[in-house]
């Protein structure tokens, strides 16, 4: 049975890297990906790369940042409330880390895979 959703796209796949600069060199210089985002994030950097023209990016995340699939949603609070009310394994609260980081929360599928829903304007 189909359910309506505010989820709009698979935005980013986060993979763990031990050295972000070496990872950039590999993905950009060797594979020909574009560097889409490289901004300060906590004590490190948030880096996204993608093949030219691709909508979905690969986040090159350092230790301590969750890996996995990041989906965009139009309304993190509404989706969070809806999923929790349906008994979905979702974080207890929507995470807010300040004006530079959009609201987000994680849900886990029946196999324990984490999906992170991030609000996109």
C-alpha positions as a printed NumPy array, in Angstrom:
array([[  0.   ,   0.   ,   0.   ],
       [  1.448,   3.339,  -1.081],
       [  1.894,   6.093,   1.497],
       [  2.464,   9.733,   0.695],
       [  5.788,  11.085,   1.843],
       [  7.614,  14.332,   2.208],
       [ 10.887,  12.568,   1.338],
       [ 12.083,  14.07 ,  -1.931],
       [ 15.323,  12.334,  -2.937],
       [ 18.348,  10.271,  -2.041],
       [ 20.705,  13.163,  -1.392],
       [ 23.964,  11.739,  -0.069],
       [ 25.614,   8.415,   0.659],
       [ 28.09 ,   8.831,   3.525],
       [ 31.22 ,   6.691,   3.498],
       [ 33.971,   6.63 ,   6.116],
       [ 37.406,   7.834,   5.076],
       [ 40.583,   7.942,   7.146],
       [ 42.102,  10.915,   5.314],
       [ 39.694,  13.377,   3.722],
       [ 42.334,  15.025,   1.507],
       [ 43.493,  11.676,   0.114],
       [ 39.854,  10.782,  -0.512],
       [ 39.291,  14.073,  -2.383],
       [ 42.415,  13.409,  -4.46 ],
       [ 41.124,   9.949,  -5.385],
       [ 37.518,  10.849,  -6.174],
       [ 38.213,  14.181,  -7.885],
       [ 41.619,  13.679,  -9.504],
       [ 41.475,   9.959, -10.309],
       [ 37.748,   9.276, -10.86 ],
       [ 36.874,  12.7  , -12.256],
       [ 34.159,  13.53 ,  -9.701],
       [ 33.273,  17.144,  -8.93 ],
       [ 33.946,  18.61 ,  -5.494],
       [ 30.447,  19.807,  -4.566],
       [ 30.902,  20.861,  -0.945],
       [ 33.84 ,  21.365,   1.406],
       [ 32.808,  23.293,   4.513],
       [ 33.721,  23.318,   8.208],
       [ 31.708,  20.785,  10.203],
       [ 32.252,  20.388,  13.933],
       [ 35.965,  19.8  ,  14.464],
       [ 36.482,  18.781,  10.84 ],
       [ 34.996,  19.238,   7.391],
       [ 31.865,  18.167,   5.525],
       [ 32.932,  17.104,   2.038],
       [ 30.703,  15.922,  -0.821],
       [ 31.776,  14.737,  -4.263],
       [ 29.769,  13.454,  -7.228],
       [ 30.09 ,  12.443, -10.846],
       [ 29.442,  15.415, -13.141],
       [ 25.693,  16.023, -13.462],
       [ 24.696,  13.556, -10.731],
       [ 22.088,  14.601,  -8.167],
       [ 23.219,  12.2  ,  -5.438],
       [ 26.568,  12.924,  -3.794],
       [ 29.084,  10.882,  -1.822],
       [ 29.989,  12.39 ,   1.561],
       [ 33.562,  11.663,   2.634],
       [ 32.983,  11.504,   6.381],
       [ 35.63 ,  11.32 ,   9.091],
       [ 35.537,   9.045,  12.131],
       [ 32.678,   9.881,  14.473],
       [ 30.227,  11.033,  11.779],
       [ 27.504,   8.52 ,  10.868],
       [ 27.805,   6.849,   7.482],
       [ 24.811,   5.689,   5.485],
       [ 22.113,   7.105,   3.271],
       [ 20.855,  10.653,   3.694],
       [ 17.426,  11.5  ,   2.334],
       [ 15.932,  14.948,   2.002],
       [ 12.512,  15.837,   3.337],
       [ 10.433,  18.984,   3.117],
       [  9.501,  18.854,   6.837],
       [ 11.697,  16.98 ,   9.326],
       [  9.405,  17.667,  12.288],
       [  6.283,  16.401,  10.518],
       [  8.013,  13.28 ,   9.187],
       [  9.538,  12.582,  12.596],
       [  6.15 ,  12.812,  14.331],
       [  4.449,  10.712,  11.632],
       [  7.048,   7.935,  11.686],
       [  7.255,   7.785,  15.495],
       [  3.441,   7.596,  15.695],
       [  3.54 ,   4.61 ,  13.322],
       [  6.034,   2.812,  15.583],
       [  9.023,   3.247,  13.264],
       [ 12.422,   3.035,  14.989],
       [ 13.357,   6.724,  14.815],
       [ 15.547,   8.94 ,  16.957],
       [ 13.805,  10.335,  20.03 ],
       [ 14.154,  13.919,  18.766],
       [ 14.952,  15.92 ,  15.66 ],
       [ 18.576,  17.089,  15.908],
       [ 19.266,  20.792,  15.598],
       [ 22.903,  21.922,  15.592],
       [ 22.508,  25.596,  14.759],
       [ 21.65 ,  27.744,  11.759],
       [ 24.252,  26.25 ,   9.394],
       [ 23.013,  22.649,   9.873],
       [ 19.465,  21.72 ,   8.834],
       [ 17.136,  19.766,  11.161],
       [ 17.653,  16.   ,  10.85 ],
       [ 16.923,  12.638,  12.444],
       [ 17.626,   8.974,  11.766],
       [ 15.31 ,   6.029,  11.277],
       [ 16.3  ,   2.391,  11.177],
       [ 14.815,  -0.175,   8.811],
       [ 13.875,  -3.699,  10.006],
       [ 17.483,  -4.834,   9.452],
       [ 18.956,  -1.964,  11.473],
       [ 20.187,   0.058,   8.478],
       [ 20.2  ,   3.757,   9.281],
       [ 18.549,   6.34 ,   7.028],
       [ 19.108,   9.976,   7.945],
       [ 16.323,  12.376,   6.995],
       [ 17.523,  15.947,   6.499],
       [ 15.211,  18.9  ,   5.96 ],
       [ 15.797,  20.687,   2.678],
       [ 14.21 ,  24.   ,   1.859]])
